[in-house]
JSON list of N, CA and C in Angstrom, two decimals:
[
{"chain": "S", "resi": 445, "resn": "MET", "atom": "N", "xyz": [0.36, 8.59, -12.16]},
{"chain": "S", "resi": 445, "resn": "MET", "atom": "CA", "xyz": [-0.60, 9.07, -11.14]},
{"chain": "S", "resi": 445, "resn": "MET", "atom": "C", "xyz": [0.11, 9.87, -9.12]},
{"chain": "S", "resi": 446, "resn": "PRO", "atom": "N", "xyz": [0.20, 11.28, -8.88]},
{"chain": "S", "resi": 446, "resn": "PRO", "atom": "CA", "xyz": [0.31, 11.63, -8.05]},
{"chain": "S", "resi": 446, "resn": "PRO", "atom": "C", "xyz": [0.52, 10.75, -6.42]},
{"chain": "S", "resi": 447, "resn": "ILE", "atom": "N", "xyz": [-0.29, 10.23, -6.61]},
{"chain": "S", "resi": 447, "resn": "ILE", "atom": "CA", "xyz": [-0.73, 9.03, -5.49]},
{"chain": "S", "resi": 447, "resn": "ILE", "atom": "C", "xyz": [-0.21, 7.25, -5.31]},
{"chain": "S", "resi": 448, "resn": "VAL", "atom": "N", "xyz": [1.61, 7.61, -4.74]},
{"chain": "S", "resi": 448, "resn": "VAL", "atom": "CA", "xyz": [1.93, 6.41, -4.76]},
{"chain": "S", "resi": 448, "resn": "VAL", "atom": "C", "xyz": [1.84, 5.76, -3.31]},
{"chain": "S", "resi": 449, "resn": "VAL", "atom": "N", "xyz": [1.51, 3.70, -3.64]},
{"chain": "S", "resi": 449, "resn": "VAL", "atom": "CA", "xyz": [1.03, 3.75, -2.76]},
{"chain": "S", "resi": 449, "resn": "VAL", "atom": "C", "xyz": [2.49, 2.55, -2.14]},
{"chain": "S", "resi": 450, "resn": "ARG", "atom": "N", "xyz": [2.67, 2.71, -0.86]},
{"chain": "S", "resi": 450, "resn": "ARG", "atom": "CA", "xyz": [3.90, 1.53, -0.44]},
{"chain": "S", "resi": 450, "resn": "ARG", "atom": "C", "xyz": [3.71, 0.90, 0.98]},
{"chain": "S", "resi": 451, "resn": "ILE", "atom": "N", "xyz": [3.28, 0.03, 0.09]},
{"chain": "S", "resi": 451, "resn": "ILE", "atom": "CA", "xyz": [2.56, -1.47, 0.67]},
{"chain": "S", "resi": 451, "resn": "ILE", "atom": "C", "xyz": [3.85, -1.93, 1.06]},
{"chain": "S", "resi": 452, "resn": "ASP", "atom": "N", "xyz": [4.87, -2.05, -0.54]},
{"chain": "S", "resi": 452, "resn": "ASP", "atom": "CA", "xyz": [6.53, -2.70, -0.07]},
{"chain": "S", "resi": 452, "resn": "ASP", "atom": "C", "xyz": [7.01, -2.50, 0.89]},
{"chain": "S", "resi": 453, "resn": "VAL", "atom": "N", "xyz": [6.97, -1.21, 1.08]},
{"chain": "S", "resi": 453, "resn": "VAL", "atom": "CA", "xyz": [7.96, -0.76, 2.12]},
{"chain": "S", "resi": 453, "resn": "VAL", "atom": "C", "xyz": [7.73, -0.86, 3.62]},
{"chain": "S", "resi": 454, "resn": "GLU", "atom": "N", "xyz": [6.25, -0.96, 4.11]},
{"chain": "S", "resi": 454, "resn": "GLU", "atom": "CA", "xyz": [4.87, -1.32, 5.14]},
{"chain": "S", "resi": 454, "resn": "GLU", "atom": "C", "xyz": [6.08, -3.10, 5.64]},
{"chain": "S", "resi": 455, "resn": "LEU", "atom": "N", "xyz": [6.14, -4.01, 4.10]},
{"chain": "S", "resi": 455, "resn": "LEU", "atom": "CA", "xyz": [5.92, -5.45, 4.57]},
{"chain": "S", "resi": 455, "resn": "LEU", "atom": "C", "xyz": [7.88, -5.69, 4.46]},
{"chain": "S", "resi": 456, "resn": "ALA", "atom": "N", "xyz": [8.41, -5.25, 3.77]},
{"chain": "S", "resi": 456, "resn": "ALA", "atom": "CA", "xyz": [9.51, -5.77, 4.46]},
{"chain": "S", "resi": 456, "resn": "ALA", "atom": "C", "xyz": [9.59, -4.86, 6.00]},
{"chain": "S", "resi": 457, "resn": "ARG", "atom": "N", "xyz": [9.49, -3.72, 5.76]},
{"chain": "S", "resi": 457, "resn": "ARG", "atom": "CA", "xyz": [9.88, -3.56, 7.50]},
{"chain": "S", "resi": 457, "resn": "ARG", "atom": "C", "xyz": [9.37, -4.78, 9.01]},
{"chain": "S", "resi": 458, "resn": "ARG", "atom": "N", "xyz": [8.30, -5.36, 7.99]},
{"chain": "S", "resi": 458, "resn": "ARG", "atom": "CA", "xyz": [8.04, -6.01, 8.67]},
{"chain": "S", "resi": 458, "resn": "ARG", "atom": "C", "xyz": [8.46, -8.06, 8.10]},
{"chain": "S", "resi": 459, "resn": "LYS", "atom": "N", "xyz": [8.99, -7.95, 7.19]},
{"chain": "S", "resi": 459, "resn": "LYS", "atom": "CA", "xyz": [9.07, -9.43, 7.40]},
{"chain": "S", "resi": 459, "resn": "LYS", "atom": "C", "xyz": [8.00, -9.91, 6.50]},
{"chain": "S", "resi": 460, "resn": "MET", "atom": "N", "xyz": [6.89, -9.13, 5.79]},
{"chain": "S", "resi": 460, "resn": "MET", "atom": "CA", "xyz": [5.07, -9.98, 5.28]},
{"chain": "S", "resi": 460, "resn": "MET", "atom": "C", "xyz": [5.80, -10.67, 4.26]},
{"chain": "S", "resi": 461, "resn": "SER", "atom": "N", "xyz": [5.18, -11.47, 3.57]},
{"chain": "S", "resi": 461, "resn": "SER", "atom": "CA", "xyz": [5.11, -11.86, 2.31]},
{"chain": "S", "resi": 461, "resn": "SER", "atom": "C", "xyz": [3.76, -10.82, 1.90]},
{"chain": "S", "resi": 462, "resn": "VAL", "atom": "N", "xyz": [3.55, -10.76, 0.79]},
{"chain": "S", "resi": 462, "resn": "VAL", "atom": "CA", "xyz": [2.07, -10.30, -0.47]},
{"chain": "S", "resi": 462, "resn": "VAL", "atom": "C", "xyz": [1.43, -11.36, -0.22]},
{"chain": "S", "resi": 463, "resn": "GLY", "atom": "N", "xyz": [1.66, -12.47, 0.37]},
{"chain": "S", "resi": 463, "resn": "GLY", "atom": "CA", "xyz": [0.55, -13.43, 0.51]},
{"chain": "S", "resi": 463, "resn": "GLY", "atom": "C", "xyz": [-0.12, -13.81, 1.64]},
{"chain": "S", "resi": 464, "resn": "GLU", "atom": "N", "xyz": [1.05, -13.52, 2.82]},
{"chain": "S", "resi": 464, "resn": "GLU", "atom": "CA", "xyz": [0.61, -13.90, 3.66]},
{"chain": "S", "resi": 464, "resn": "GLU", "atom": "C", "xyz": [-0.65, -12.33, 4.03]},
{"chain": "S", "resi": 465, "resn": "PHE", "atom": "N", "xyz": [0.21, -11.38, 3.08]},
{"chain": "S", "resi": 465, "resn": "PHE", "atom": "CA", "xyz": [-0.09, -9.95, 3.80]},
{"chain": "S", "resi": 465, "resn": "PHE", "atom": "C", "xyz": [-1.79, -9.79, 2.79]},
{"chain": "S", "resi": 466, "resn": "ALA", "atom": "N", "xyz": [-2.38, -10.44, 2.18]},
{"chain": "S", "resi": 466, "resn": "ALA", "atom": "CA", "xyz": [-3.65, -10.62, 0.84]},
{"chain": "S", "resi": 466, "resn": "ALA", "atom": "C", "xyz": [-4.60, -11.67, 1.84]},
{"chain": "S", "resi": 467, "resn": "GLU", "atom": "N", "xyz": [-3.76, -12.46, 2.55]},
{"chain": "S", "resi": 467, "resn": "GLU", "atom": "CA", "xyz": [-4.33, -12.81, 3.07]},
{"chain": "S", "resi": 467, "resn": "GLU", "atom": "C", "xyz": [-5.03, -12.63, 4.24]},
{"chain": "S", "resi": 468, "resn": "ARG", "atom": "N", "xyz": [-3.98, -11.91, 4.90]},
{"chain": "S", "resi": 468, "resn": "ARG", "atom": "CA", "xyz": [-5.13, -11.56, 6.42]},
{"chain": "S", "resi": 468, "resn": "ARG", "atom": "C", "xyz": [-5.54, -9.97, 6.07]},
{"chain": "S", "resi": 469, "resn": "VAL", "atom": "N", "xyz": [-5.64, -9.16, 4.86]},
{"chain": "S", "resi": 469, "resn": "VAL", "atom": "CA", "xyz": [-6.58, -8.14, 4.30]},
{"chain": "S", "resi": 469, "resn": "VAL", "atom": "C", "xyz": [-7.82, -8.76, 3.67]},
{"chain": "S", "resi": 470, "resn": "GLY", "atom": "N", "xyz": [-8.07, -10.40, 3.40]},
{"chain": "S", "resi": 470, "resn": "GLY", "atom": "CA", "xyz": [-8.50, -10.45, 2.34]},
{"chain": "S", "resi": 470, "resn": "GLY", "atom": "C", "xyz": [-9.14, -9.81, 0.72]},
{"chain": "S", "resi": 471, "resn": "ILE", "atom": "N", "xyz": [-8.09, -9.95, 0.41]},
{"chain": "S", "resi": 471, "resn": "ILE", "atom": "CA", "xyz": [-8.29, -9.35, -1.07]},
{"chain": "S", "resi": 471, "resn": "ILE", "atom": "C", "xyz": [-6.92, -10.01, -1.59]},
{"chain": "S", "resi": 472, "resn": "THR", "atom": "N", "xyz": [-7.11, -10.40, -2.50]},
{"chain": "S", "resi": 472, "resn": "THR", "atom": "CA", "xyz": [-6.24, -11.58, -3.70]},
{"chain": "S", "resi": 472, "resn": "THR", "atom": "C", "xyz": [-4.51, -11.08, -3.73]},
{"chain": "S", "resi": 473, "resn": "PRO", "atom": "N", "xyz": [-3.72, -11.09, -3.61]},
{"chain": "S", "resi": 473, "resn": "PRO", "atom": "CA", "xyz": [-2.05, -11.30, -4.31]},
{"chain": "S", "resi": 473, "resn": "PRO", "atom": "C", "xyz": [-1.95, -10.07, -5.73]},
{"chain": "S", "resi": 474, "resn": "ALA", "atom": "N", "xyz": [-3.18, -10.26, -6.52]},
{"chain": "S", "resi": 474, "resn": "ALA", "atom": "CA", "xyz": [-3.53, -9.57, -7.55]},
{"chain": "S", "resi": 474, "resn": "ALA", "atom": "C", "xyz": [-3.29, -8.89, -7.23]},
{"chain": "S", "resi": 475, "resn": "ASN", "atom": "N", "xyz": [-4.67, -8.08, -6.56]},
{"chain": "S", "resi": 475, "resn": "ASN", "atom": "CA", "xyz": [-5.10, -6.66, -6.59]},
{"chain": "S", "resi": 475, "resn": "ASN", "atom": "C", "xyz": [-4.00, -6.19, -5.41]},
{"chain": "S", "resi": 476, "resn": "VAL", "atom": "N", "xyz": [-3.40, -6.43, -4.45]},
{"chain": "S", "resi": 476, "resn": "VAL", "atom": "CA", "xyz": [-2.18, -5.81, -3.93]},
{"chain": "S", "resi": 476, "resn": "VAL", "atom": "C", "xyz": [-1.27, -5.68, -4.92]},
{"chain": "S", "resi": 477, "resn": "ALA", "atom": "N", "xyz": [-1.03, -6.52, -6.14]},
{"chain": "S", "resi": 477, "resn": "ALA", "atom": "CA", "xyz": [0.28, -6.18, -7.10]},
{"chain": "S", "resi": 477, "resn": "ALA", "atom": "C", "xyz": [-0.34, -5.15, -7.37]},
{"chain": "S", "resi": 478, "resn": "VAL", "atom": "N", "xyz": [-1.52, -4.79, -7.27]},
{"chain": "S", "resi": 478, "resn": "VAL", "atom": "CA", "xyz": [-1.98, -3.61, -8.80]},
{"chain": "S", "resi": 478, "resn": "VAL", "atom": "C", "xyz": [-2.02, -2.66, -7.39]},
{"chain": "S", "resi": 479, "resn": "LEU", "atom": "N", "xyz": [-2.10, -2.73, -6.88]},
{"chain": "S", "resi": 479, "resn": "LEU", "atom": "CA", "xyz": [-1.94, -1.14, -5.43]},
{"chain": "S", "resi": 479, "resn": "LEU", "atom": "C", "xyz": [-0.65, -0.82, -5.41]},
{"chain": "S", "resi": 480, "resn": "LYS", "atom": "N", "xyz": [0.58, -1.86, -5.74]},
{"chain": "S", "resi": 480, "resn": "LYS", "atom": "CA", "xyz": [1.92, -1.86, -5.39]},
{"chain": "S", "resi": 480, "resn": "LYS", "atom": "C", "xyz": [2.65, -1.03, -6.93]},
{"chain": "S", "resi": 481, "resn": "ASN", "atom": "N", "xyz": [2.17, -1.45, -8.31]},
{"chain": "S", "resi": 481, "resn": "ASN", "atom": "CA", "xyz": [2.49, -1.46, -9.05]},
{"chain": "S", "resi": 481, "resn": "ASN", "atom": "C", "xyz": [1.86, -0.14, -9.92]},
{"chain": "S", "resi": 482, "resn": "GLY", "atom": "N", "xyz": [1.25, 0.99, -8.84]},
{"chain": "S", "resi": 482, "resn": "GLY", "atom": "CA", "xyz": [0.32, 2.20, -8.83]},
{"chain": "S", "resi": 482, "resn": "GLY", "atom": "C", "xyz": [-0.48, 1.71, -10.59]},
{"chain": "S", "resi": 483, "resn": "ARG", "atom": "N", "xyz": [-1.11, 0.83, -10.45]},
{"chain": "S", "resi": 483, "resn": "ARG", "atom": "CA", "xyz": [-2.59, 0.53, -11.31]},
{"chain": "S", "resi": 483, "resn": "ARG", "atom": "C", "xyz": [-3.50, 0.71, -10.68]},
{"chain": "S", "resi": 484, "resn": "ALA", "atom": "N", "xyz": [-4.28, 0.76, -9.28]},
{"chain": "S", "resi": 484, "resn": "ALA", "atom": "CA", "xyz": [-5.00, 0.57, -9.22]},
{"chain": "S", "resi": 484, "resn": "ALA", "atom": "C", "xyz": [-5.52, 2.69, -8.99]},
{"chain": "S", "resi": 485, "resn": "LYS", "atom": "N", "xyz": [-6.85, 2.75, -9.34]},
{"chain": "S", "resi": 485, "resn": "LYS", "atom": "CA", "xyz": [-7.84, 4.05, -10.01]},
{"chain": "S", "resi": 485, "resn": "LYS", "atom": "C", "xyz": [-8.30, 4.51, -8.69]},
{"chain": "S", "resi": 486, "resn": "ALA", "atom": "N", "xyz": [-8.45, 3.09, -7.56]},
{"chain": "S", "resi": 486, "resn": "ALA", "atom": "CA", "xyz": [-9.40, 3.71, -5.90]},
{"chain": "S", "resi": 486, "resn": "ALA", "atom": "C", "xyz": [-9.07, 2.70, -5.45]},
{"chain": "S", "resi": 487, "resn": "VAL", "atom": "N", "xyz": [-8.35, 3.46, -4.04]},
{"chain": "S", "resi": 487, "resn": "VAL", "atom": "CA", "xyz": [-9.19, 1.98, -2.62]},
{"chain": "S", "resi": 487, "resn": "VAL", "atom": "C", "xyz": [-10.06, 2.37, -1.66]},
{"chain": "S", "resi": 488, "resn": "ARG", "atom": "N", "xyz": [-11.13, 0.94, -1.35]},
{"chain": "S", "resi": 488, "resn": "ARG", "atom": "CA", "xyz": [-12.10, 1.15, -0.64]},
{"chain": "S", "resi": 488, "resn": "ARG", "atom": "C", "xyz": [-11.79, 1.71, 0.80]},
{"chain": "S", "resi": 489, "resn": "LEU", "atom": "N", "xyz": [-12.26, 2.59, 1.81]},
{"chain": "S", "resi": 489, "resn": "LEU", "atom": "CA", "xyz": [-11.76, 3.16, 2.87]},
{"chain": "S", "resi": 489, "resn": "LEU", "atom": "C", "xyz": [-12.55, 1.83, 3.75]},
{"chain": "S", "resi": 490, "resn": "THR", "atom": "N", "xyz": [-12.20, 0.79, 3.36]},
{"chain": "S", "resi": 490, "resn": "THR", "atom": "CA", "xyz": [-12.58, -0.29, 4.52]},
{"chain": "S", "resi": 490, "resn": "THR", "atom": "C", "xyz": [-11.17, -1.41, 3.99]},
{"chain": "S", "resi": 491, "resn": "THR", "atom": "N", "xyz": [-10.88, -1.61, 2.77]},
{"chain": "S", "resi": 491, "resn": "THR", "atom": "CA", "xyz": [-9.36, -2.17, 2.77]},
{"chain": "S", "resi": 491, "resn": "THR", "atom": "C", "xyz": [-8.28, -1.06, 3.13]},
{"chain": "S", "resi": 492, "resn": "LEU", "atom": "N", "xyz": [-8.74, 0.07, 3.02]},
{"chain": "S", "resi": 492, "resn": "LEU", "atom": "CA", "xyz": [-7.77, 0.53, 3.32]},
{"chain": "S", "resi": 492, "resn": "LEU", "atom": "C", "xyz": [-7.19, 0.75, 4.73]},
{"chain": "S", "resi": 493, "resn": "ASP", "atom": "N", "xyz": [-8.03, 0.24, 5.47]},
{"chain": "S", "resi": 493, "resn": "ASP", "atom": "CA", "xyz": [-8.63, 0.15, 7.29]},
{"chain": "S", "resi": 493, "resn": "ASP", "atom": "C", "xyz": [-8.10, -1.33, 7.45]},
{"chain": "S", "resi": 494, "resn": "ARG", "atom": "N", "xyz": [-8.35, -2.02, 7.00]},
{"chain": "S", "resi": 494, "resn": "ARG", "atom": "CA", "xyz": [-8.08, -3.46, 7.24]},
{"chain": "S", "resi": 494, "resn": "ARG", "atom": "C", "xyz": [-6.49, -3.29, 6.49]},
{"chain": "S", "resi": 495, "resn": "MET", "atom": "N", "xyz": [-6.05, -2.36, 5.80]},
{"chain": "S", "resi": 495, "resn": "MET", "atom": "CA", "xyz": [-4.67, -2.52, 5.40]},
{"chain": "S", "resi": 495, "resn": "MET", "atom": "C", "xyz": [-3.58, -2.22, 7.18]},
{"chain": "S", "resi": 496, "resn": "CYS", "atom": "N", "xyz": [-4.28, -1.29, 7.18]},
{"chain": "S", "resi": 496, "resn": "CYS", "atom": "CA", "xyz": [-3.49, -0.53, 8.50]},
{"chain": "S", "resi": 496, "resn": "CYS", "atom": "C", "xyz": [-3.70, -1.37, 9.15]},
{"chain": "S", "resi": 497, "resn": "GLU", "atom": "N", "xyz": [-4.80, -1.89, 10.09]},
{"chain": "S", "resi": 497, "resn": "GLU", "atom": "CA", "xyz": [-4.31, -2.50, 10.99]},
{"chain": "S", "resi": 497, "resn": "GLU", "atom": "C", "xyz": [-3.68, -3.95, 10.96]},
{"chain": "S", "resi": 498, "resn": "VAL", "atom": "N", "xyz": [-3.34, -4.69, 9.94]},
{"chain": "S", "resi": 498, "resn": "VAL", "atom": "CA", "xyz": [-2.13, -5.61, 9.53]},
{"chain": "S", "resi": 498, "resn": "VAL", "atom": "C", "xyz": [-1.10, -5.16, 9.47]},
{"chain": "S", "resi": 499, "resn": "LEU", "atom": "N", "xyz": [-1.07, -3.99, 9.02]},
{"chain": "S", "resi": 499, "resn": "LEU", "atom": "CA", "xyz": [0.62, -3.43, 8.89]},
{"chain": "S", "resi": 499, "resn": "LEU", "atom": "C", "xyz": [0.85, -3.07, 11.13]},
{"chain": "S", "resi": 500, "resn": "GLN", "atom": "N", "xyz": [-0.38, -2.28, 11.13]},
{"chain": "S", "resi": 500, "resn": "GLN", "atom": "CA", "xyz": [-0.33, -1.29, 12.56]},
{"chain": "S", "resi": 500, "resn": "GLN", "atom": "C", "xyz": [-0.12, -0.06, 12.50]},
{"chain": "S", "resi": 501, "resn": "CYS", "atom": "N", "xyz": [-0.36, 0.56, 11.30]},
{"chain": "S", "resi": 501, "resn": "CYS", "atom": "CA", "xyz": [0.19, 1.71, 10.10]},
{"chain": "S", "resi": 501, "resn": "CYS", "atom": "C", "xyz": [-0.92, 2.70, 10.27]},
{"chain": "S", "resi": 502, "resn": "GLN", "atom": "N", "xyz": [-0.35, 3.80, 10.12]},
{"chain": "S", "resi": 502, "resn": "GLN", "atom": "CA", "xyz": [-1.77, 5.11, 9.87]},
{"chain": "S", "resi": 502, "resn": "GLN", "atom": "C", "xyz": [-1.51, 4.56, 7.75]},
{"chain": "S", "resi": 503, "resn": "PRO", "atom": "N", "xyz": [-2.67, 5.32, 8.15]},
{"chain": "S", "resi": 503, "resn": "PRO", "atom": "CA", "xyz": [-2.93, 5.28, 6.78]},
{"chain": "S", "resi": 503, "resn": "PRO", "atom": "C", "xyz": [-1.66, 6.64, 5.38]},
{"chain": "S", "resi": 504, "resn": "GLY", "atom": "N", "xyz": [-1.11, 7.52, 6.15]},
{"chain": "S", "resi": 504, "resn": "GLY", "atom": "CA", "xyz": [-0.61, 8.12, 5.70]},
{"chain": "S", "resi": 504, "resn": "GLY", "atom": "C", "xyz": [1.17, 7.05, 5.32]},
{"chain": "S", "resi": 505, "resn": "ASP", "atom": "N", "xyz": [1.37, 6.03, 5.90]},
{"chain": "S", "resi": 505, "resn": "ASP", "atom": "CA", "xyz": [2.20, 5.65, 5.89]},
{"chain": "S", "resi": 505, "resn": "ASP", "atom": "C", "xyz": [2.56, 4.49, 4.29]},
{"chain": "S", "resi": 506, "resn": "LEU", "atom": "N", "xyz": [1.21, 4.13, 4.28]},
{"chain": "S", "resi": 506, "resn": "LEU", "atom": "CA", "xyz": [0.79, 3.50, 3.22]},
{"chain": "S", "resi": 506, "resn": "LEU", "atom": "C", "xyz": [0.66, 4.30, 1.96]},
{"chain": "S", "resi": 507, "resn": "LEU", "atom": "N", "xyz": [0.45, 5.88, 1.81]},
{"chain": "S", "resi": 507, "resn": "LEU", "atom": "CA", "xyz": [-0.14, 6.93, 0.94]},
{"chain": "S", "resi": 507, "resn": "LEU", "atom": "C", "xyz": [1.30, 7.51, 0.75]},
{"chain": "S", "resi": 508, "resn": "GLU", "atom": "N", "xyz": [1.45, 8.00, -0.25]},
{"chain": "S", "resi": 508, "resn": "GLU", "atom": "CA", "xyz": [2.15, 9.44, -0.69]},
{"chain": "S", "resi": 508, "resn": "GLU", "atom": "C", "xyz": [2.18, 10.30, -1.82]},
{"chain": "S", "resi": 509, "resn": "TRP", "atom": "N", "xyz": [2.04, 11.44, -1.20]},
{"chain": "S", "resi": 509, "resn": "TRP", "atom": "CA", "xyz": [1.38, 12.28, -2.50]},
{"chain": "S", "resi": 509, "resn": "TRP", "atom": "C", "xyz": [2.57, 12.61, -3.08]},
{"chain": "S", "resi": 510, "resn": "VAL", "atom": "N", "xyz": [2.75, 12.31, -4.68]},
{"chain": "S", "resi": 510, "resn": "VAL", "atom": "CA", "xyz": [4.10, 12.77, -5.16]},
{"chain": "S", "resi": 510, "resn": "VAL", "atom": "C", "xyz": [3.63, 14.00, -6.70]},
{"chain": "S", "resi": 511, "resn": "PRO", "atom": "N", "xyz": [4.22, 15.23, -5.94]},
{"chain": "S", "resi": 511, "resn": "PRO", "atom": "CA", "xyz": [3.80, 16.36, -7.97]},
{"chain": "S", "resi": 511, "resn": "PRO", "atom": "C", "xyz": [3.98, 15.09, -9.02]},
{"chain": "S", "resi": 512, "resn": "GLU", "atom": "N", "xyz": [2.83, 15.84, -10.16]},
{"chain": "S", "resi": 512, "resn": "GLU", "atom": "CA", "xyz": [3.26, 15.38, -11.26]},
{"chain": "S", "resi": 512, "resn": "GLU", "atom": "C", "xyz": [4.51, 15.72, -11.61]},
{"chain": "S", "resi": 513, "resn": "GLY", "atom": "N", "xyz": [5.17, 14.53, -12.42]},
{"chain": "S", "resi": 513, "resn": "GLY", "atom": "CA", "xyz": [6.43, 14.87, -12.82]},
{"chain": "S", "resi": 513, "resn": "GLY", "atom": "C", "xyz": [8.22, 14.64, -12.26]},
{"chain": "S", "resi": 514, "resn": "ASP", "atom": "N", "xyz": [7.84, 14.68, -10.61]},
{"chain": "S", "resi": 514, "resn": "ASP", "atom": "CA", "xyz": [8.78, 14.63, -9.64]},
{"chain": "S", "resi": 514, "resn": "ASP", "atom": "C", "xyz": [8.59, 12.78, -10.34]},
{"chain": "S", "resi": 515, "resn": "ASP", "atom": "N", "xyz": [10.72, 12.13, -10.01]},
{"chain": "S", "resi": 515, "resn": "ASP", "atom": "CA", "xyz": [11.14, 11.40, -9.88]},
{"chain": "S", "resi": 515, "resn": "ASP", "atom": "C", "xyz": [10.80, 10.40, -8.96]},
{"chain": "S", "resi": 516, "resn": "VAL", "atom": "N", "xyz": [9.94, 9.18, -8.94]},
{"chain": "S", "resi": 516, "resn": "VAL", "atom": "CA", "xyz": [9.42, 8.80, -8.38]},
{"chain": "S", "resi": 516, "resn": "VAL", "atom": "C", "xyz": [10.10, 7.80, -7.14]},
{"chain": "S", "resi": 517, "resn": "GLY", "atom": "N", "xyz": [10.79, 6.69, -8.41]},
{"chain": "S", "resi": 517, "resn": "GLY", "atom": "CA", "xyz": [11.59, 6.09, -7.75]},
{"chain": "S", "resi": 517, "resn": "GLY", "atom": "C", "xyz": [13.14, 6.97, -6.82]},
{"chain": "S", "resi": 518, "resn": "ALA", "atom": "N", "xyz": [12.60, 7.88, -7.38]},
{"chain": "S", "resi": 518, "resn": "ALA", "atom": "CA", "xyz": [14.47, 8.41, -6.24]},
{"chain": "S", "resi": 518, "resn": "ALA", "atom": "C", "xyz": [13.49, 9.01, -4.47]},
{"chain": "S", "resi": 519, "resn": "ARG", "atom": "N", "xyz": [12.49, 9.25, -4.56]},
{"chain": "S", "resi": 519, "resn": "ARG", "atom": "CA", "xyz": [12.00, 9.02, -3.85]},
{"chain": "S", "resi": 519, "resn": "ARG", "atom": "C", "xyz": [11.30, 7.68, -2.47]},
{"chain": "S", "resi": 520, "resn": "ALA", "atom": "N", "xyz": [11.98, 6.84, -3.18]},
{"chain": "S", "resi": 520, "resn": "ALA", "atom": "CA", "xyz": [11.35, 5.53, -3.19]},
{"chain": "S", "resi": 520, "resn": "ALA", "atom": "C", "xyz": [12.15, 5.31, -1.34]}
]
């Protein structure tokens, strides 16, 4: 999928656990994993808003467009 969710990068910068993040955002840790692993097909804007509020970041800090065929691992 050309949209990559970079939650792990922002969590690491803030030394915040997935469990704490999930609780503060109001989603399950399993749904955080779905986002992190690229399996999500959509994100509600209200959820994105809450993620940005919790992490004190912009949506562009969490989402990145990567052209099809690019090696995503090389960009992390």
